[in-house]
C-alpha cells in the first residue's frame, strides 16, 4: 500500500507538467512592391493565438490583405482586399488521431466573395512528430454558405457541403531556419466542378527569440471565382515579412 502511494505521489509532478498549458501569440506584417510602367503594392497582416496542453488545443487566426495596381491607362485601382478569421479546437492534440472542429468567416474583393461562412469537423493523423519534423494529415467535412459580390450576387447565396483534405508539414533545419508547408483541397460533395485548392509555403529565419524574417508563397484556386465575376480563378502571392512571437 505504501509503495502504491509513493508511486502515485511521484507521478503527480510529471502529470501536472504534461498538462501545463502553453500559449503562443504571433503577429506578422508582410508585403511586396513592384515599380516601373506598372506599379503594384500588396501588404498583408496576420495575427494568431494558440493555447495548447495535453487535453486540448485552441487556435484563432486572422488575416487581412490589401493591394493596389497603378497604370497610365486606368490610374490606381484596388486589386486585392480580403480578410479571413478562423478558429480550430483539437481534442487530445498529442494523440495519433486527433478529432477537431473548426469555423471561419471570410471576404474577398478579388474573388468576388461578400461573405463566406464555413464550419465543420474531422480528424488529424499525426504521421510524423519529432522535435524537428511534423507531418499531419487532416480529413473532414464542412458546411459552407457563400454570398457573392456583384455581378455574381444575382444568383443568390450558395449553400453546400464540402469534403476537405490537407497535409501540413514542418521541418527545422537548424535552431534559426525552418520551413512549413500546408496544402488543402476542398471539393463540393453536392456539386460537380466546384472546389478550392490552397497551398501555403513559408521559410522562416529567426533573428532573435521574439522576431524573424519570413518568405512566403500563397497559392489559392477557387473554381467558381470567374463565374462570380472575378478576372481569374487563381491567385498567387509572394510575400516578404517580419514575424514576432510572444
PDB file of C-alpha atoms in Angstrom:
ATOM      1  CA  UNK A   1       0.000   0.000   0.000  1.00  0.00           C
ATOM      2  CA  UNK A   2       2.793   2.381   0.922  1.00  0.00           C
ATOM      3  CA  UNK A   3       4.613   1.613  -2.342  1.00  0.00           C
ATOM      4  CA  UNK A   4       1.469   2.371  -4.366  1.00  0.00           C
ATOM      5  CA  UNK A   5       1.044   5.673  -2.532  1.00  0.00           C
ATOM      6  CA  UNK A   6       4.671   6.663  -3.148  1.00  0.00           C
ATOM      7  CA  UNK A   7       4.416   5.724  -6.822  1.00  0.00           C
ATOM      8  CA  UNK A   8       1.257   7.847  -7.270  1.00  0.00           C
ATOM      9  CA  UNK A   9       2.850  10.709  -5.369  1.00  0.00           C
ATOM     10  CA  UNK A  10       5.882  10.670  -7.678  1.00  0.00           C
ATOM     11  CA  UNK A  11       3.626  10.741 -10.718  1.00  0.00           C
ATOM     12  CA  UNK A  12       1.799  13.902  -9.687  1.00  0.00           C
ATOM     13  CA  UNK A  13       4.550  16.382 -10.741  1.00  0.00           C
ATOM     14  CA  UNK A  14       5.019  14.702 -14.125  1.00  0.00           C
ATOM     15  CA  UNK A  15       1.272  14.661 -14.840  1.00  0.00           C
ATOM     16  CA  UNK A  16       0.984  18.318 -13.902  1.00  0.00           C
ATOM     17  CA  UNK A  17       3.915  19.184 -16.138  1.00  0.00           C
ATOM     18  CA  UNK A  18       2.457  17.249 -19.092  1.00  0.00           C
ATOM     19  CA  UNK A  19      -0.856  19.100 -18.801  1.00  0.00           C
ATOM     20  CA  UNK A  20       0.578  22.538 -18.133  1.00  0.00           C
ATOM     21  CA  UNK A  21      -0.804  24.773 -20.923  1.00  0.00           C
ATOM     22  CA  UNK A  22       1.434  26.676 -23.290  1.00  0.00           C
ATOM     23  CA  UNK A  23       0.417  29.845 -25.102  1.00  0.00           C
ATOM     24  CA  UNK A  24       1.719  31.454 -28.253  1.00  0.00           C
ATOM     25  CA  UNK A  25       0.875  34.778 -29.881  1.00  0.00           C
ATOM     26  CA  UNK A  26       2.216  35.598 -33.349  1.00  0.00           C
ATOM     27  CA  UNK A  27       1.997  38.768 -35.394  1.00  0.00           C
ATOM     28  CA  UNK A  28       3.222  39.105 -38.972  1.00  0.00           C
ATOM     29  CA  UNK A  29       3.475  42.087 -41.307  1.00  0.00           C
ATOM     30  CA  UNK A  30       4.494  41.293 -44.889  1.00  0.00           C
ATOM     31  CA  UNK A  31       4.184  42.593 -48.435  1.00  0.00           C
ATOM     32  CA  UNK A  32       5.781  43.287 -51.782  1.00  0.00           C
ATOM     33  CA  UNK A  33       6.019  46.124 -54.289  1.00  0.00           C
ATOM     34  CA  UNK A  34       6.868  46.475 -57.998  1.00  0.00           C
ATOM     35  CA  UNK A  35       7.713  49.693 -59.847  1.00  0.00           C
ATOM     36  CA  UNK A  36       8.048  50.694 -63.493  1.00  0.00           C
ATOM     37  CA  UNK A  37       5.446  51.066 -66.221  1.00  0.00           C
ATOM     38  CA  UNK A  38       3.082  49.277 -63.857  1.00  0.00           C
ATOM     39  CA  UNK A  39       3.246  49.875 -60.129  1.00  0.00           C
ATOM     40  CA  UNK A  40       1.888  47.270 -57.751  1.00  0.00           C
ATOM     41  CA  UNK A  41       1.763  47.179 -53.973  1.00  0.00           C
ATOM     42  CA  UNK A  42       0.500  44.447 -51.651  1.00  0.00           C
ATOM     43  CA  UNK A  43       0.640  44.160 -47.887  1.00  0.00           C
ATOM     44  CA  UNK A  44      -0.671  41.513 -45.515  1.00  0.00           C
ATOM     45  CA  UNK A  45      -1.250  41.465 -41.749  1.00  0.00           C
ATOM     46  CA  UNK A  46      -1.696  38.213 -39.830  1.00  0.00           C
ATOM     47  CA  UNK A  47      -2.319  37.526 -36.132  1.00  0.00           C
ATOM     48  CA  UNK A  48      -2.508  34.147 -34.399  1.00  0.00           C
ATOM     49  CA  UNK A  49      -3.219  32.989 -30.861  1.00  0.00           C
ATOM     50  CA  UNK A  50      -2.780  29.382 -29.724  1.00  0.00           C
ATOM     51  CA  UNK A  51      -3.336  27.655 -26.395  1.00  0.00           C
ATOM     52  CA  UNK A  52      -2.105  24.071 -26.108  1.00  0.00           C
ATOM     53  CA  UNK A  53      -1.959  21.328 -23.488  1.00  0.00           C
ATOM     54  CA  UNK A  54      -2.228  17.533 -23.474  1.00  0.00           C
ATOM     55  CA  UNK A  55      -6.043  17.608 -23.337  1.00  0.00           C
ATOM     56  CA  UNK A  56      -6.922  20.198 -25.990  1.00  0.00           C
ATOM     57  CA  UNK A  57      -5.629  22.866 -28.336  1.00  0.00           C
ATOM     58  CA  UNK A  58      -7.375  26.062 -29.422  1.00  0.00           C
ATOM     59  CA  UNK A  59      -6.154  28.297 -32.238  1.00  0.00           C
ATOM     60  CA  UNK A  60      -7.530  31.604 -33.506  1.00  0.00           C
ATOM     61  CA  UNK A  61      -6.134  33.109 -36.739  1.00  0.00           C
ATOM     62  CA  UNK A  62      -6.968  36.322 -38.594  1.00  0.00           C
ATOM     63  CA  UNK A  63      -5.537  37.816 -41.791  1.00  0.00           C
ATOM     64  CA  UNK A  64      -6.058  40.993 -43.856  1.00  0.00           C
ATOM     65  CA  UNK A  65      -4.719  41.643 -47.384  1.00  0.00           C
ATOM     66  CA  UNK A  66      -4.776  44.878 -49.369  1.00  0.00           C
ATOM     67  CA  UNK A  67      -3.265  45.615 -52.781  1.00  0.00           C
ATOM     68  CA  UNK A  68      -3.216  48.412 -55.378  1.00  0.00           C
ATOM     69  CA  UNK A  69      -2.154  48.498 -59.030  1.00  0.00           C
ATOM     70  CA  UNK A  70      -1.297  51.707 -60.919  1.00  0.00           C
ATOM     71  CA  UNK A  71      -1.080  52.063 -64.722  1.00  0.00           C
ATOM     72  CA  UNK A  72      -1.090  55.116 -67.002  1.00  0.00           C
ATOM     73  CA  UNK A  73      -4.235  53.889 -68.764  1.00  0.00           C
ATOM     74  CA  UNK A  74      -6.546  53.490 -65.748  1.00  0.00           C
ATOM     75  CA  UNK A  75      -4.689  55.104 -62.851  1.00  0.00           C
ATOM     76  CA  UNK A  76      -4.748  53.480 -59.402  1.00  0.00           C
ATOM     77  CA  UNK A  77      -7.232  50.692 -58.698  1.00  0.00           C
ATOM     78  CA  UNK A  78      -7.739  48.283 -55.823  1.00  0.00           C
ATOM     79  CA  UNK A  79      -6.524  44.857 -56.943  1.00  0.00           C
ATOM     80  CA  UNK A  80      -6.857  42.969 -53.634  1.00  0.00           C
ATOM     81  CA  UNK A  81      -8.885  43.449 -50.494  1.00  0.00           C
ATOM     82  CA  UNK A  82      -9.641  40.394 -48.414  1.00  0.00           C
ATOM     83  CA  UNK A  83      -9.853  39.237 -44.820  1.00  0.00           C
ATOM     84  CA  UNK A  84     -10.227  35.904 -43.065  1.00  0.00           C
ATOM     85  CA  UNK A  85     -10.869  34.865 -39.465  1.00  0.00           C
ATOM     86  CA  UNK A  86     -10.903  31.246 -38.316  1.00  0.00           C
ATOM     87  CA  UNK A  87     -10.790  29.112 -35.190  1.00  0.00           C
ATOM     88  CA  UNK A  88      -9.879  25.491 -34.541  1.00  0.00           C
ATOM     89  CA  UNK A  89     -10.385  23.274 -31.490  1.00  0.00           C
ATOM     90  CA  UNK A  90      -8.483  19.963 -31.205  1.00  0.00           C
ATOM     91  CA  UNK A  91      -9.137  17.241 -28.642  1.00  0.00           C
ATOM     92  CA  UNK A  92      -6.019  15.414 -27.386  1.00  0.00           C
ATOM     93  CA  UNK A  93      -3.610  17.087 -29.848  1.00  0.00           C
ATOM     94  CA  UNK A  94      -0.679  14.786 -28.963  1.00  0.00           C
ATOM     95  CA  UNK A  95      -2.552  11.576 -29.773  1.00  0.00           C
ATOM     96  CA  UNK A  96      -2.049   9.763 -33.089  1.00  0.00           C
ATOM     97  CA  UNK A  97      -5.647  10.557 -34.069  1.00  0.00           C
ATOM     98  CA  UNK A  98      -6.966  13.989 -33.099  1.00  0.00           C
ATOM     99  CA  UNK A  99     -10.656  14.899 -33.583  1.00  0.00           C
ATOM    100  CA  UNK A 100     -11.314  18.592 -34.170  1.00  0.00           C
ATOM    101  CA  UNK A 101     -13.947  21.179 -35.039  1.00  0.00           C
ATOM    102  CA  UNK A 102     -13.355  24.392 -36.948  1.00  0.00           C
ATOM    103  CA  UNK A 103     -15.190  27.522 -38.110  1.00  0.00           C
ATOM    104  CA  UNK A 104     -14.294  30.501 -40.291  1.00  0.00           C
ATOM    105  CA  UNK A 105     -15.635  33.619 -41.978  1.00  0.00           C
ATOM    106  CA  UNK A 106     -14.034  35.471 -44.887  1.00  0.00           C
ATOM    107  CA  UNK A 107     -14.490  38.125 -47.550  1.00  0.00           C
ATOM    108  CA  UNK A 108     -12.583  38.638 -50.817  1.00  0.00           C
ATOM    109  CA  UNK A 109     -12.888  41.522 -53.281  1.00  0.00           C
ATOM    110  CA  UNK A 110     -10.659  39.817 -55.866  1.00  0.00           C
ATOM    111  CA  UNK A 111     -12.638  36.543 -55.713  1.00  0.00           C
ATOM    112  CA  UNK A 112     -15.980  38.387 -55.592  1.00  0.00           C
ATOM    113  CA  UNK A 113     -16.996  36.982 -52.210  1.00  0.00           C
ATOM    114  CA  UNK A 114     -19.048  39.262 -49.959  1.00  0.00           C
ATOM    115  CA  UNK A 115     -19.150  36.704 -47.145  1.00  0.00           C
ATOM    116  CA  UNK A 116     -18.275  33.039 -46.852  1.00  0.00           C
ATOM    117  CA  UNK A 117     -19.200  31.179 -43.669  1.00  0.00           C
ATOM    118  CA  UNK A 118     -17.781  27.727 -43.025  1.00  0.00           C
ATOM    119  CA  UNK A 119     -17.906  25.212 -40.189  1.00  0.00           C
ATOM    120  CA  UNK A 120     -17.012  21.547 -39.950  1.00  0.00           C
ATOM    121  CA  UNK A 121     -15.396  18.652 -38.164  1.00  0.00           C
ATOM    122  CA  UNK A 122     -12.823  15.989 -38.887  1.00  0.00           C
ATOM    123  CA  UNK A 123      -9.749  14.190 -37.598  1.00  0.00           C
ATOM    124  CA  UNK A 124      -5.998  14.606 -37.918  1.00  0.00           C
ATOM    125  CA  UNK A 125      -3.459  11.825 -38.217  1.00  0.00           C
ATOM    126  CA  UNK A 126      -0.045  12.712 -36.792  1.00  0.00           C
ATOM    127  CA  UNK A 127       2.027  10.790 -39.350  1.00  0.00           C
ATOM    128  CA  UNK A 128       5.391  12.093 -38.130  1.00  0.00           C
ATOM    129  CA  UNK A 129       6.043  14.056 -34.969  1.00  0.00           C
ATOM    130  CA  UNK A 130       9.590  14.718 -33.784  1.00  0.00           C
ATOM    131  CA  UNK A 131      11.348  17.735 -32.326  1.00  0.00           C
ATOM    132  CA  UNK A 132      12.457  18.819 -35.818  1.00  0.00           C
ATOM    133  CA  UNK A 133       9.757  17.413 -38.131  1.00  0.00           C
ATOM    134  CA  UNK A 134       5.952  17.303 -38.316  1.00  0.00           C
ATOM    135  CA  UNK A 135       3.714  15.710 -40.951  1.00  0.00           C
ATOM    136  CA  UNK A 136      -0.030  15.928 -40.240  1.00  0.00           C
ATOM    137  CA  UNK A 137      -2.836  14.656 -42.475  1.00  0.00           C
ATOM    138  CA  UNK A 138      -6.372  16.006 -41.921  1.00  0.00           C
ATOM    139  CA  UNK A 139      -9.695  14.701 -43.290  1.00  0.00           C
ATOM    140  CA  UNK A 140     -13.205  16.007 -42.669  1.00  0.00           C
ATOM    141  CA  UNK A 141     -16.378  17.690 -43.905  1.00  0.00           C
ATOM    142  CA  UNK A 142     -17.556  21.318 -43.960  1.00  0.00           C
ATOM    143  CA  UNK A 143     -20.851  23.112 -44.313  1.00  0.00           C
ATOM    144  CA  UNK A 144     -20.462  26.361 -46.294  1.00  0.00           C
ATOM    145  CA  UNK A 145     -22.529  29.399 -47.268  1.00  0.00           C
ATOM    146  CA  UNK A 146     -21.172  31.860 -49.870  1.00  0.00           C
ATOM    147  CA  UNK A 147     -22.675  35.273 -50.616  1.00  0.00           C
ATOM    148  CA  UNK A 148     -21.208  36.754 -53.828  1.00  0.00           C
ATOM    149  CA  UNK A 149     -20.399  40.354 -54.723  1.00  0.00           C
ATOM    150  CA  UNK A 150     -21.940  41.934 -57.828  1.00  0.00           C
ATOM    151  CA  UNK A 151     -22.423  40.744 -60.530  1.00  0.00           C
ATOM    152  CA  UNK A 152     -22.363  37.222 -59.060  1.00  0.00           C
ATOM    153  CA  UNK A 153     -24.813  38.238 -56.317  1.00  0.00           C
ATOM    154  CA  UNK A 154     -27.697  37.822 -58.777  1.00  0.00           C
ATOM    155  CA  UNK A 155     -27.620  34.036 -58.241  1.00  0.00           C
ATOM    156  CA  UNK A 156     -28.203  34.459 -54.506  1.00  0.00           C
ATOM    157  CA  UNK A 157     -26.429  32.742 -51.610  1.00  0.00           C
ATOM    158  CA  UNK A 158     -24.960  29.307 -52.290  1.00  0.00           C
ATOM    159  CA  UNK A 159     -25.066  26.642 -49.574  1.00  0.00           C
ATOM    160  CA  UNK A 160     -23.244  23.343 -49.945  1.00  0.00           C
ATOM    161  CA  UNK A 161     -21.237  20.648 -48.195  1.00  0.00           C
ATOM    162  CA  UNK A 162     -17.528  20.169 -48.834  1.00  0.00           C
ATOM    163  CA  UNK A 163     -15.074  17.450 -48.007  1.00  0.00           C
ATOM    164  CA  UNK A 164     -11.564  18.567 -47.180  1.00  0.00           C
ATOM    165  CA  UNK A 165      -8.127  17.028 -47.157  1.00  0.00           C
ATOM    166  CA  UNK A 166      -4.980  18.792 -46.012  1.00  0.00           C
ATOM    167  CA  UNK A 167      -1.340  17.921 -45.469  1.00  0.00           C
ATOM    168  CA  UNK A 168       0.709  20.124 -43.151  1.00  0.00           C
ATOM    169  CA  UNK A 169       4.481  19.727 -42.802  1.00  0.00           C
ATOM    170  CA  UNK A 170       7.203  21.426 -40.779  1.00  0.00           C
ATOM    171  CA  UNK A 171      10.950  20.976 -40.921  1.00  0.00           C
ATOM    172  CA  UNK A 172      13.505  22.698 -38.679  1.00  0.00           C
ATOM    173  CA  UNK A 173      16.849  22.795 -40.496  1.00  0.00           C
ATOM    174  CA  UNK A 174      18.585  24.459 -37.558  1.00  0.00           C
ATOM    175  CA  UNK A 175      17.723  26.467 -34.468  1.00  0.00           C
ATOM    176  CA  UNK A 176      17.273  29.537 -36.713  1.00  0.00           C
ATOM    177  CA  UNK A 177      15.865  28.249 -40.015  1.00  0.00           C
ATOM    178  CA  UNK A 178      12.568  26.388 -40.508  1.00  0.00           C
ATOM    179  CA  UNK A 179      10.195  25.649 -43.383  1.00  0.00           C
ATOM    180  CA  UNK A 180       6.459  24.985 -43.260  1.00  0.00           C
ATOM    181  CA  UNK A 181       4.006  23.895 -45.925  1.00  0.00           C
ATOM    182  CA  UNK A 182       0.259  23.274 -45.938  1.00  0.00           C
ATOM    183  CA  UNK A 183      -1.797  22.134 -48.927  1.00  0.00           C
ATOM    184  CA  UNK A 184      -5.577  21.723 -48.735  1.00  0.00           C
ATOM    185  CA  UNK A 185      -8.205  20.556 -51.207  1.00  0.00           C
ATOM    186  CA  UNK A 186     -11.924  21.136 -50.601  1.00  0.00           C
ATOM    187  CA  UNK A 187     -14.267  19.647 -53.238  1.00  0.00           C
ATOM    188  CA  UNK A 188     -18.041  20.189 -53.077  1.00  0.00           C
ATOM    189  CA  UNK A 189     -19.870  16.980 -52.191  1.00  0.00           C
ATOM    190  CA  UNK A 190     -23.147  18.045 -53.807  1.00  0.00           C
ATOM    191  CA  UNK A 191     -21.982  19.932 -56.925  1.00  0.00           C
ATOM    192  CA  UNK A 192     -19.538  18.775 -59.595  1.00  0.00           C
ATOM    193  CA  UNK A 193     -16.680  21.045 -60.679  1.00  0.00           C
ATOM    194  CA  UNK A 194     -16.812  23.189 -57.538  1.00  0.00           C
ATOM    195  CA  UNK A 195     -13.641  23.032 -55.446  1.00  0.00           C
ATOM    196  CA  UNK A 196     -10.935  25.121 -53.806  1.00  0.00           C
ATOM    197  CA  UNK A 197      -7.229  24.320 -53.676  1.00  0.00           C
ATOM    198  CA  UNK A 198      -4.788  26.226 -51.482  1.00  0.00           C
ATOM    199  CA  UNK A 199      -1.072  25.902 -50.841  1.00  0.00           C
ATOM    200  CA  UNK A 200       0.963  27.991 -48.386  1.00  0.00           C
ATOM    201  CA  UNK A 201       4.740  27.510 -48.177  1.00  0.00           C
ATOM    202  CA  UNK A 202       6.909  29.591 -45.854  1.00  0.00           C
ATOM    203  CA  UNK A 203      10.588  29.866 -44.935  1.00  0.00           C
ATOM    204  CA  UNK A 204      11.283  31.384 -41.513  1.00  0.00           C
ATOM    205  CA  UNK A 205      14.636  32.795 -40.397  1.00  0.00           C
ATOM    206  CA  UNK A 206      14.823  33.647 -36.713  1.00  0.00           C
ATOM    207  CA  UNK A 207      16.740  36.820 -35.893  1.00  0.00           C
ATOM    208  CA  UNK A 208      16.041  36.787 -32.152  1.00  0.00           C
ATOM    209  CA  UNK A 209      13.939  34.836 -29.662  1.00  0.00           C
ATOM    210  CA  UNK A 210      10.923  37.029 -30.461  1.00  0.00           C
ATOM    211  CA  UNK A 211      11.444  38.082 -34.105  1.00  0.00           C
ATOM    212  CA  UNK A 212      12.272  36.668 -37.511  1.00  0.00           C
ATOM    213  CA  UNK A 213      12.027  37.131 -41.276  1.00  0.00           C
ATOM    214  CA  UNK A 214       9.570  35.193 -43.443  1.00  0.00           C
ATOM    215  CA  UNK A 215       9.421  34.405 -47.154  1.00  0.00           C
ATOM    216  CA  UNK A 216       6.014  33.071 -48.159  1.00  0.00           C
ATOM    217  CA  UNK A 217       4.290  31.837 -51.321  1.00  0.00           C
ATOM    218  CA  UNK A 218       0.492  31.591 -51.088  1.00  0.00           C
ATOM    219  CA  UNK A 219      -1.439  29.992 -53.974  1.00  0.00           C
ATOM    220  CA  UNK A 220      -5.254  29.909 -53.862  1.00  0.00           C
ATOM    221  CA  UNK A 221      -7.538  28.455 -56.538  1.00  0.00           C
ATOM    222  CA  UNK A 222     -11.343  28.765 -56.443  1.00  0.00           C
ATOM    223  CA  UNK A 223     -13.035  27.085 -59.409  1.00  0.00           C
ATOM    224  CA  UNK A 224     -16.080  29.415 -59.209  1.00  0.00           C
ATOM    225  CA  UNK A 225     -14.336  32.803 -58.947  1.00  0.00           C
ATOM    226  CA  UNK A 226     -14.729  33.675 -62.654  1.00  0.00           C
ATOM    227  CA  UNK A 227     -18.379  32.621 -62.508  1.00  0.00           C
ATOM    228  CA  UNK A 228     -18.895  35.206 -59.750  1.00  0.00           C
ATOM    229  CA  UNK A 229     -17.236  37.895 -61.884  1.00  0.00           C
ATOM    230  CA  UNK A 230     -13.532  37.637 -60.964  1.00  0.00           C
ATOM    231  CA  UNK A 231     -10.838  38.027 -63.633  1.00  0.00           C
ATOM    232  CA  UNK A 232      -9.260  34.644 -62.873  1.00  0.00           C
ATOM    233  CA  UNK A 233      -9.803  31.608 -60.659  1.00  0.00           C
ATOM    234  CA  UNK A 234      -6.200  31.574 -59.386  1.00  0.00           C
ATOM    235  CA  UNK A 235      -4.365  33.965 -57.062  1.00  0.00           C
ATOM    236  CA  UNK A 236      -0.652  33.699 -56.231  1.00  0.00           C
ATOM    237  CA  UNK A 237       1.136  35.925 -53.709  1.00  0.00           C
ATOM    238  CA  UNK A 238       4.846  36.234 -52.932  1.00  0.00           C
ATOM    239  CA  UNK A 239       5.367  37.960 -49.592  1.00  0.00           C
ATOM    240  CA  UNK A 240       8.390  39.012 -47.544  1.00  0.00           C
ATOM    241  CA  UNK A 241       7.667  39.865 -43.945  1.00  0.00           C
ATOM    242  CA  UNK A 242       8.609  40.335 -40.312  1.00  0.00           C
ATOM    243  CA  UNK A 243       7.301  37.849 -37.732  1.00  0.00           C
ATOM    244  CA  UNK A 244       7.075  38.471 -33.988  1.00  0.00           C
ATOM    245  CA  UNK A 245       6.299  35.800 -31.378  1.00  0.00           C
ATOM    246  CA  UNK A 246       5.300  36.261 -27.740  1.00  0.00           C
TER     247      UNK A 246
END
